[in-house]
Short mmCIF file of N, CA and C in Angstrom, two decimals:
data_model
loop_
_atom_site.label_atom_id
_atom_site.label_comp_id
_atom_site.label_asym_id
_atom_site.label_seq_id
_atom_site.Cartn_x
_atom_site.Cartn_y
_atom_site.Cartn_z
N MET A 23 99.62 125.40 40.07
CA MET A 23 101.04 125.60 40.19
C MET A 23 101.74 124.30 40.63
N ILE A 24 101.11 123.56 41.55
CA ILE A 24 101.68 122.30 42.03
C ILE A 24 101.78 121.31 40.87
N LEU A 25 100.75 121.26 40.05
CA LEU A 25 100.75 120.36 38.89
C LEU A 25 101.88 120.69 37.93
N ILE A 26 102.08 121.96 37.65
CA ILE A 26 103.14 122.38 36.73
C ILE A 26 104.51 122.02 37.32
N ASN A 27 104.72 122.26 38.59
CA ASN A 27 105.99 121.91 39.24
C ASN A 27 106.22 120.40 39.22
N THR A 28 105.16 119.63 39.49
CA THR A 28 105.27 118.17 39.47
C THR A 28 105.66 117.68 38.09
N LEU A 29 105.01 118.21 37.06
CA LEU A 29 105.33 117.83 35.68
C LEU A 29 106.76 118.21 35.31
N ALA A 30 107.19 119.37 35.75
CA ALA A 30 108.57 119.81 35.45
C ALA A 30 109.59 118.88 36.10
N VAL A 31 109.33 118.47 37.34
CA VAL A 31 110.23 117.56 38.04
C VAL A 31 110.25 116.21 37.34
N LYS A 32 109.10 115.69 36.96
CA LYS A 32 109.02 114.39 36.26
C LYS A 32 109.76 114.46 34.92
N ARG A 33 109.57 115.56 34.19
CA ARG A 33 110.26 115.72 32.91
C ARG A 33 111.78 115.71 33.11
N ALA A 34 112.25 116.44 34.12
CA ALA A 34 113.69 116.49 34.41
C ALA A 34 114.22 115.11 34.78
N ALA A 35 113.45 114.35 35.53
CA ALA A 35 113.86 113.01 35.93
C ALA A 35 113.98 112.09 34.71
N ILE A 36 113.01 112.20 33.81
CA ILE A 36 113.04 111.37 32.60
C ILE A 36 114.22 111.73 31.72
N VAL A 37 114.43 113.02 31.49
CA VAL A 37 115.54 113.48 30.65
C VAL A 37 116.87 113.10 31.30
N GLY A 38 116.99 113.34 32.61
CA GLY A 38 118.22 112.99 33.32
C GLY A 38 118.50 111.50 33.26
N GLY A 39 117.46 110.69 33.41
CA GLY A 39 117.60 109.24 33.32
C GLY A 39 118.05 108.80 31.94
N PHE A 40 117.50 109.44 30.91
CA PHE A 40 117.89 109.12 29.54
C PHE A 40 119.38 109.39 29.32
N TRP A 41 119.84 110.57 29.74
CA TRP A 41 121.24 110.92 29.52
C TRP A 41 122.17 110.06 30.37
N SER A 42 121.72 109.71 31.58
CA SER A 42 122.52 108.83 32.42
C SER A 42 122.68 107.46 31.77
N ARG A 43 121.60 106.91 31.25
CA ARG A 43 121.64 105.60 30.59
C ARG A 43 122.50 105.67 29.33
N THR A 44 122.35 106.72 28.56
CA THR A 44 123.16 106.90 27.35
C THR A 44 124.64 106.96 27.72
N GLY A 45 124.97 107.69 28.78
CA GLY A 45 126.35 107.78 29.23
C GLY A 45 126.92 106.42 29.59
N LYS A 46 126.14 105.61 30.30
CA LYS A 46 126.61 104.27 30.69
C LYS A 46 126.89 103.40 29.48
N ILE A 47 126.10 103.56 28.43
CA ILE A 47 126.30 102.77 27.21
C ILE A 47 127.55 103.22 26.47
N ILE A 48 127.85 104.50 26.51
CA ILE A 48 128.94 105.07 25.72
C ILE A 48 130.28 105.03 26.44
N GLU A 49 130.29 105.08 27.76
CA GLU A 49 131.54 105.23 28.52
C GLU A 49 132.58 104.15 28.22
N LYS A 50 132.18 102.91 28.27
CA LYS A 50 133.15 101.82 28.08
C LYS A 50 133.69 101.76 26.66
N PRO A 51 132.84 101.85 25.63
CA PRO A 51 133.40 101.89 24.27
C PRO A 51 134.29 103.11 24.04
N LEU A 52 133.97 104.22 24.69
CA LEU A 52 134.80 105.41 24.56
C LEU A 52 136.19 105.16 25.13
N MET A 53 136.27 104.56 26.32
CA MET A 53 137.57 104.26 26.91
C MET A 53 138.34 103.24 26.08
N GLU A 54 137.64 102.23 25.57
CA GLU A 54 138.31 101.26 24.70
C GLU A 54 138.84 101.94 23.45
N SER A 55 138.07 102.85 22.89
CA SER A 55 138.51 103.58 21.70
C SER A 55 139.76 104.40 21.99
N LEU A 56 139.77 105.11 23.12
CA LEU A 56 140.95 105.89 23.50
C LEU A 56 142.17 104.99 23.66
N CYS A 57 141.97 103.86 24.33
CA CYS A 57 143.10 102.94 24.53
C CYS A 57 143.60 102.38 23.19
N MET A 58 142.70 102.02 22.30
CA MET A 58 143.11 101.52 20.99
C MET A 58 143.79 102.61 20.17
N LEU A 59 143.26 103.81 20.25
CA LEU A 59 143.82 104.94 19.51
C LEU A 59 145.26 105.21 19.92
N PHE A 60 145.55 105.06 21.20
CA PHE A 60 146.90 105.31 21.71
C PHE A 60 147.73 104.03 21.82
N GLY A 61 147.22 102.93 21.33
CA GLY A 61 147.98 101.68 21.30
C GLY A 61 148.27 101.10 22.67
N VAL A 62 147.35 101.28 23.62
CA VAL A 62 147.52 100.69 24.95
C VAL A 62 147.23 99.19 24.81
N PRO A 63 148.15 98.32 25.24
CA PRO A 63 147.89 96.87 25.15
C PRO A 63 146.64 96.49 25.95
N GLU A 64 145.90 95.51 25.45
CA GLU A 64 144.65 95.09 26.10
C GLU A 64 144.86 94.71 27.56
N MET A 65 146.02 94.19 27.90
CA MET A 65 146.27 93.80 29.29
C MET A 65 146.42 95.01 30.21
N ASN A 66 146.46 96.22 29.64
CA ASN A 66 146.64 97.43 30.44
C ASN A 66 145.38 98.28 30.56
N TYR A 67 144.23 97.70 30.22
CA TYR A 67 142.97 98.38 30.51
C TYR A 67 141.90 97.33 30.72
N SER A 68 140.93 97.71 31.54
CA SER A 68 139.92 96.74 31.93
C SER A 68 138.64 97.43 32.36
N ARG A 69 137.54 96.73 32.18
CA ARG A 69 136.26 97.21 32.69
C ARG A 69 136.07 96.84 34.15
N LEU A 70 136.70 95.74 34.57
CA LEU A 70 136.57 95.27 35.94
C LEU A 70 137.93 95.22 36.62
N SER A 71 137.96 95.54 37.89
CA SER A 71 139.21 95.41 38.64
C SER A 71 139.47 93.94 38.89
N GLU A 72 140.70 93.61 39.24
CA GLU A 72 141.04 92.22 39.55
C GLU A 72 140.20 91.70 40.71
N MET A 73 139.96 92.57 41.70
CA MET A 73 139.13 92.16 42.83
C MET A 73 137.71 91.80 42.35
N GLU A 74 137.17 92.62 41.49
CA GLU A 74 135.82 92.36 40.98
C GLU A 74 135.80 91.10 40.13
N LYS A 75 136.86 90.86 39.35
CA LYS A 75 136.93 89.64 38.55
C LYS A 75 136.98 88.41 39.45
N ASP A 76 137.77 88.51 40.54
CA ASP A 76 137.92 87.38 41.46
C ASP A 76 136.63 87.07 42.21
N THR A 77 135.96 88.11 42.68
CA THR A 77 134.79 87.88 43.53
C THR A 77 133.49 87.79 42.74
N LYS A 78 133.52 88.30 41.52
CA LYS A 78 132.31 88.38 40.70
C LYS A 78 131.22 89.19 41.40
N LYS A 79 131.62 89.95 42.39
CA LYS A 79 130.67 90.77 43.14
C LYS A 79 131.07 92.23 42.95
N ILE A 80 130.20 92.98 42.36
CA ILE A 80 130.49 94.38 42.13
C ILE A 80 129.53 95.19 43.01
N GLU A 81 130.07 95.87 44.01
CA GLU A 81 129.22 96.65 44.88
C GLU A 81 128.88 98.00 44.26
N ARG A 82 129.77 98.56 43.50
CA ARG A 82 129.52 99.83 42.84
C ARG A 82 130.12 99.75 41.45
N GLU A 83 129.33 100.12 40.46
CA GLU A 83 129.82 100.02 39.09
C GLU A 83 130.99 100.97 38.89
N VAL A 84 132.01 100.46 38.25
CA VAL A 84 133.22 101.22 38.00
C VAL A 84 133.28 101.50 36.51
N ASP A 85 133.65 102.74 36.16
CA ASP A 85 133.70 103.08 34.74
C ASP A 85 134.81 102.33 34.02
N TYR A 86 136.04 102.46 34.51
CA TYR A 86 137.15 101.83 33.80
C TYR A 86 138.40 101.83 34.65
N TYR A 87 139.30 100.90 34.36
CA TYR A 87 140.61 100.84 35.00
C TYR A 87 141.67 100.84 33.92
N LEU A 88 142.69 101.65 34.14
CA LEU A 88 143.92 101.52 33.37
C LEU A 88 144.88 100.77 34.30
N ILE A 89 145.78 100.00 33.75
CA ILE A 89 146.68 99.18 34.56
C ILE A 89 148.11 99.54 34.19
N ASP A 90 148.87 99.99 35.19
CA ASP A 90 150.23 100.47 34.91
C ASP A 90 151.22 99.31 34.75
N GLU A 91 152.48 99.65 34.54
CA GLU A 91 153.50 98.63 34.29
C GLU A 91 153.76 97.73 35.49
N ASN A 92 153.33 98.16 36.69
CA ASN A 92 153.48 97.34 37.91
C ASN A 92 152.19 96.62 38.27
N ASN A 93 151.24 96.60 37.34
CA ASN A 93 149.95 95.92 37.51
C ASN A 93 149.05 96.62 38.52
N LYS A 94 149.29 97.89 38.78
CA LYS A 94 148.45 98.68 39.68
C LYS A 94 147.28 99.24 38.89
N GLU A 95 146.09 99.17 39.47
CA GLU A 95 144.89 99.68 38.81
C GLU A 95 144.77 101.18 39.03
N ILE A 96 144.54 101.90 37.95
CA ILE A 96 144.34 103.34 37.99
C ILE A 96 142.87 103.57 37.62
N TYR A 97 142.11 104.14 38.56
CA TYR A 97 140.67 104.28 38.37
C TYR A 97 140.34 105.48 37.49
N CYS A 98 139.47 105.25 36.52
CA CYS A 98 139.03 106.30 35.60
C CYS A 98 137.52 106.47 35.69
N GLU A 99 137.10 107.70 35.81
CA GLU A 99 135.69 108.05 35.79
C GLU A 99 135.43 108.73 34.45
N VAL A 100 134.33 108.38 33.81
CA VAL A 100 133.98 108.96 32.51
C VAL A 100 132.64 109.67 32.65
N LYS A 101 132.59 110.95 32.31
CA LYS A 101 131.36 111.72 32.38
C LYS A 101 131.19 112.51 31.09
N LEU A 102 130.05 112.34 30.48
CA LEU A 102 129.74 113.04 29.23
C LEU A 102 128.50 113.89 29.44
N MET A 103 128.61 114.85 30.33
CA MET A 103 127.42 115.59 30.74
C MET A 103 127.45 117.07 30.39
N GLY A 104 128.47 117.56 29.78
CA GLY A 104 128.45 118.94 29.34
C GLY A 104 129.20 119.91 30.23
N LYS A 105 129.66 120.98 29.61
CA LYS A 105 130.44 122.00 30.30
C LYS A 105 129.62 122.69 31.38
N GLY A 106 130.27 122.91 32.50
CA GLY A 106 129.65 123.66 33.57
C GLY A 106 128.75 122.81 34.46
N ASN A 107 128.53 121.56 34.10
CA ASN A 107 127.70 120.70 34.95
C ASN A 107 128.56 120.24 36.12
N PRO A 108 128.25 120.70 37.33
CA PRO A 108 129.11 120.36 38.46
C PRO A 108 129.16 118.87 38.75
N GLU A 109 128.12 118.14 38.35
CA GLU A 109 128.11 116.70 38.62
C GLU A 109 129.25 115.99 37.89
N SER A 110 129.68 116.54 36.77
CA SER A 110 130.79 115.92 36.03
C SER A 110 132.01 115.76 36.91
N ALA A 111 132.39 116.82 37.57
CA ALA A 111 133.57 116.76 38.43
C ALA A 111 133.24 116.13 39.78
N ASP A 112 132.02 116.31 40.28
CA ASP A 112 131.65 115.76 41.58
C ASP A 112 131.82 114.24 41.63
N ALA A 113 131.53 113.56 40.54
CA ALA A 113 131.67 112.10 40.51
C ALA A 113 133.12 111.69 40.77
N ALA A 114 134.06 112.47 40.27
CA ALA A 114 135.47 112.17 40.50
C ALA A 114 135.85 112.37 41.96
N PHE A 115 135.25 113.35 42.62
CA PHE A 115 135.55 113.62 44.03
C PHE A 115 134.93 112.56 44.94
N ALA A 116 133.78 112.05 44.54
CA ALA A 116 133.03 111.12 45.39
C ALA A 116 133.67 109.73 45.45
N ARG A 117 134.49 109.41 44.48
CA ARG A 117 135.12 108.09 44.43
C ARG A 117 136.63 108.27 44.46
N ASP A 118 137.33 107.19 44.57
CA ASP A 118 138.79 107.24 44.61
C ASP A 118 139.33 107.28 43.19
N THR A 119 139.06 108.39 42.52
CA THR A 119 139.35 108.53 41.10
C THR A 119 140.73 109.14 40.87
N ASN A 120 141.46 108.55 39.93
CA ASN A 120 142.75 109.11 39.52
C ASN A 120 142.60 110.01 38.30
N ILE A 121 141.67 109.61 37.40
CA ILE A 121 141.54 110.30 36.12
C ILE A 121 140.06 110.51 35.81
N LEU A 122 139.73 111.72 35.35
CA LEU A 122 138.38 112.00 34.87
C LEU A 122 138.46 112.27 33.38
N ILE A 123 137.67 111.54 32.62
CA ILE A 123 137.54 111.77 31.18
C ILE A 123 136.17 112.41 30.99
N ALA A 124 136.13 113.60 30.40
CA ALA A 124 134.86 114.31 30.23
C ALA A 124 134.79 114.93 28.84
N ASP A 125 133.57 115.11 28.35
CA ASP A 125 133.44 115.75 27.06
C ASP A 125 133.83 117.21 27.14
N SER A 126 133.47 117.86 28.23
CA SER A 126 133.78 119.26 28.39
C SER A 126 133.79 119.60 29.87
N LEU A 127 134.71 120.43 30.29
CA LEU A 127 134.82 120.84 31.69
C LEU A 127 134.96 122.36 31.77
N SER A 128 134.37 122.94 32.79
CA SER A 128 134.54 124.37 33.01
C SER A 128 135.93 124.61 33.59
N ASP A 129 136.39 125.84 33.52
CA ASP A 129 137.69 126.18 34.11
C ASP A 129 137.68 125.92 35.62
N LYS A 130 136.55 126.17 36.25
CA LYS A 130 136.43 125.91 37.70
C LYS A 130 136.56 124.42 37.99
N ASN A 131 135.90 123.57 37.17
CA ASN A 131 136.02 122.12 37.34
C ASN A 131 137.48 121.70 37.23
N LYS A 132 138.18 122.21 36.23
CA LYS A 132 139.58 121.85 36.02
C LYS A 132 140.44 122.22 37.23
N LYS A 133 140.23 123.42 37.75
CA LYS A 133 141.00 123.87 38.92
C LYS A 133 140.71 123.00 40.14
N GLN A 134 139.43 122.66 40.34
CA GLN A 134 139.05 121.80 41.47
C GLN A 134 139.70 120.43 41.35
N LEU A 135 139.67 119.86 40.16
CA LEU A 135 140.29 118.55 39.94
C LEU A 135 141.78 118.60 40.22
N GLU A 136 142.43 119.62 39.68
CA GLU A 136 143.88 119.76 39.88
C GLU A 136 144.22 119.94 41.36
N SER A 137 143.38 120.65 42.10
CA SER A 137 143.65 120.86 43.54
C SER A 137 143.56 119.55 44.32
N LYS A 138 142.84 118.58 43.81
CA LYS A 138 142.71 117.26 44.46
C LYS A 138 143.60 116.21 43.79
N ASN A 139 144.52 116.66 42.92
CA ASN A 139 145.45 115.77 42.21
C ASN A 139 144.73 114.72 41.37
N ILE A 140 143.62 115.13 40.77
CA ILE A 140 142.90 114.25 39.84
C ILE A 140 143.21 114.74 38.43
N ASP A 141 143.79 113.85 37.63
CA ASP A 141 144.10 114.21 36.25
C ASP A 141 142.82 114.20 35.44
N TRP A 142 142.77 115.01 34.40
CA TRP A 142 141.57 115.10 33.59
C TRP A 142 141.92 115.19 32.11
N VAL A 143 140.99 114.71 31.31
CA VAL A 143 141.07 114.85 29.86
C VAL A 143 139.74 115.43 29.40
N GLN A 144 139.82 116.53 28.70
CA GLN A 144 138.63 117.12 28.10
C GLN A 144 138.63 116.71 26.64
N LEU A 145 137.66 115.92 26.25
CA LEU A 145 137.66 115.36 24.90
C LEU A 145 137.46 116.41 23.83
N SER A 146 136.62 117.38 24.09
CA SER A 146 136.39 118.40 23.08
C SER A 146 137.49 119.45 23.13
N LYS A 147 137.80 119.96 21.98
CA LYS A 147 138.82 121.01 21.89
C LYS A 147 138.07 122.33 21.79
N ILE A 148 138.12 123.11 22.86
CA ILE A 148 137.35 124.34 22.95
C ILE A 148 138.00 125.48 22.16
N ASN A 149 139.32 125.59 22.26
CA ASN A 149 140.04 126.66 21.57
C ASN A 149 141.44 126.16 21.19
N GLU A 150 142.23 127.00 20.63
CA GLU A 150 143.55 126.61 20.14
C GLU A 150 144.51 126.21 21.27
N GLU A 151 144.26 126.67 22.49
CA GLU A 151 145.13 126.33 23.61
C GLU A 151 144.88 124.91 24.12
N ASP A 152 143.68 124.39 23.90
CA ASP A 152 143.34 123.05 24.36
C ASP A 152 143.91 122.00 23.41
N ILE A 153 144.27 120.86 23.97
CA ILE A 153 144.74 119.76 23.13
C ILE A 153 143.72 118.63 23.07
N GLY A 154 142.60 118.81 23.77
CA GLY A 154 141.52 117.83 23.70
C GLY A 154 141.96 116.46 24.15
N PHE A 155 141.50 115.44 23.42
CA PHE A 155 141.76 114.05 23.81
C PHE A 155 143.24 113.69 23.75
N LYS A 156 144.06 114.47 23.08
CA LYS A 156 145.49 114.16 22.98
C LYS A 156 146.20 114.26 24.33
N LYS A 157 145.56 114.90 25.31
CA LYS A 157 146.12 114.97 26.67
C LYS A 157 146.19 113.58 27.30
N PHE A 158 145.43 112.63 26.76
CA PHE A 158 145.44 111.26 27.26
C PHE A 158 146.86 110.69 27.23
N GLU A 159 147.64 111.06 26.22
CA GLU A 159 149.02 110.57 26.12
C GLU A 159 149.86 111.03 27.31
N ASP A 160 149.68 112.28 27.74
CA ASP A 160 150.41 112.78 28.91
C ASP A 160 150.07 111.97 30.16
N ILE A 161 148.81 111.59 30.29
CA ILE A 161 148.37 110.80 31.44
C ILE A 161 148.95 109.40 31.39
N LEU A 162 148.99 108.81 30.20
CA LEU A 162 149.59 107.48 30.06
C LEU A 162 151.06 107.52 30.48
N LYS A 163 151.77 108.57 30.08
CA LYS A 163 153.17 108.72 30.48
C LYS A 163 153.30 108.87 31.99
N LYS A 164 152.48 109.73 32.57
CA LYS A 164 152.55 110.00 34.01
C LYS A 164 152.35 108.73 34.84
N TYR A 165 151.37 107.93 34.46
CA TYR A 165 151.06 106.72 35.23
C TYR A 165 151.85 105.49 34.77
N LYS A 166 152.75 105.69 33.82
CA LYS A 166 153.59 104.61 33.31
C LYS A 166 152.75 103.44 32.79
N ILE A 167 151.79 103.81 31.97
CA ILE A 167 150.95 102.82 31.31
C ILE A 167 151.50 102.65 29.90
N PRO A 168 151.88 101.44 29.53
CA PRO A 168 152.46 101.22 28.21
C PRO A 168 151.50 101.64 27.09
N TYR A 169 152.06 102.25 26.07
CA TYR A 169 151.28 102.63 24.89
C TYR A 169 152.23 102.79 23.72
N HIS A 170 151.67 102.78 22.55
CA HIS A 170 152.48 102.99 21.35
C HIS A 170 151.58 103.53 20.25
N ILE A 171 151.90 104.71 19.79
CA ILE A 171 151.13 105.30 18.69
C ILE A 171 151.87 104.96 17.41
N GLU A 172 151.23 104.13 16.58
CA GLU A 172 151.87 103.67 15.35
C GLU A 172 151.78 104.68 14.22
N GLU A 173 150.75 105.50 14.25
CA GLU A 173 150.56 106.47 13.18
C GLU A 173 149.91 107.72 13.77
N ASP A 174 149.86 108.76 12.96
CA ASP A 174 149.23 109.98 13.43
C ASP A 174 147.77 109.74 13.77
N ILE A 175 147.31 110.47 14.75
CA ILE A 175 145.90 110.36 15.13
C ILE A 175 145.11 111.26 14.19
N THR A 176 144.35 110.63 13.33
CA THR A 176 143.53 111.36 12.37
C THR A 176 142.08 110.93 12.52
N LEU A 177 141.19 111.72 11.96
CA LEU A 177 139.77 111.34 11.99
C LEU A 177 139.54 110.01 11.28
N GLU A 178 140.30 109.76 10.23
CA GLU A 178 140.17 108.50 9.50
C GLU A 178 140.56 107.32 10.40
N ARG A 179 141.65 107.47 11.17
CA ARG A 179 142.07 106.40 12.08
C ARG A 179 141.03 106.17 13.17
N ILE A 180 140.50 107.24 13.72
CA ILE A 180 139.45 107.13 14.74
C ILE A 180 138.24 106.40 14.16
N SER A 181 137.83 106.77 12.99
CA SER A 181 136.68 106.14 12.32
C SER A 181 136.93 104.65 12.10
N ASN A 182 138.14 104.29 11.67
CA ASN A 182 138.48 102.88 11.45
C ASN A 182 138.41 102.07 12.74
N ILE A 183 138.91 102.63 13.82
CA ILE A 183 138.85 101.93 15.11
C ILE A 183 137.41 101.68 15.51
N ILE A 184 136.59 102.70 15.39
CA ILE A 184 135.18 102.58 15.78
C ILE A 184 134.48 101.53 14.94
N HIS A 185 134.64 101.57 13.63
CA HIS A 185 133.93 100.65 12.75
C HIS A 185 134.52 99.25 12.78
N ASN A 186 135.82 99.11 12.81
CA ASN A 186 136.44 97.78 12.81
C ASN A 186 136.19 97.00 14.10
N HIS A 187 136.02 97.70 15.18
CA HIS A 187 135.80 97.04 16.46
C HIS A 187 134.34 97.11 16.92
N LYS A 188 133.49 97.64 16.03
CA LYS A 188 132.06 97.76 16.32
C LYS A 188 131.82 98.42 17.68
N LEU A 189 132.57 99.47 17.95
CA LEU A 189 132.46 100.16 19.23
C LEU A 189 131.24 101.07 19.30
N TYR A 190 130.60 101.27 18.16
CA TYR A 190 129.44 102.12 18.14
C TYR A 190 128.18 101.39 18.55
N LEU A 191 128.26 100.08 18.77
CA LEU A 191 127.06 99.30 19.16
C LEU A 191 126.83 99.36 20.65
#
């Protein structure tokens, strides 16, 4: 029984590590894609905060920063771990997060985030009431982050952004 439990724990650690590493690879290109899709100027989003750029010392890896019209950094956490996974929302609570971008969130996660004034975007569209990634525009407006949508957001436009900017690498 001990052997079976040990193997199960090791398997979970390996699988969890794989998904964690995959998430780290995907998070930054995903945020860049969202910013490009909504026409956010490059000067209004960053992988590193100004402090991190100045010191070249990063004590804790940061997913992404959006930068408002007053040059204030808005911290974004990106989690692609699946609906109902409490860790998705927990990461936003553990850090000074303004915005959580997630592939899917449970209704409980959404309520918890809202109670802590953390804005969220659920990338997947679960039903007709959800607007999915298009909620990102509401967040850009709220935080006064410049953006400009030149054309309708279509799958073809998303595909062009990904391929033209090699964001899939």
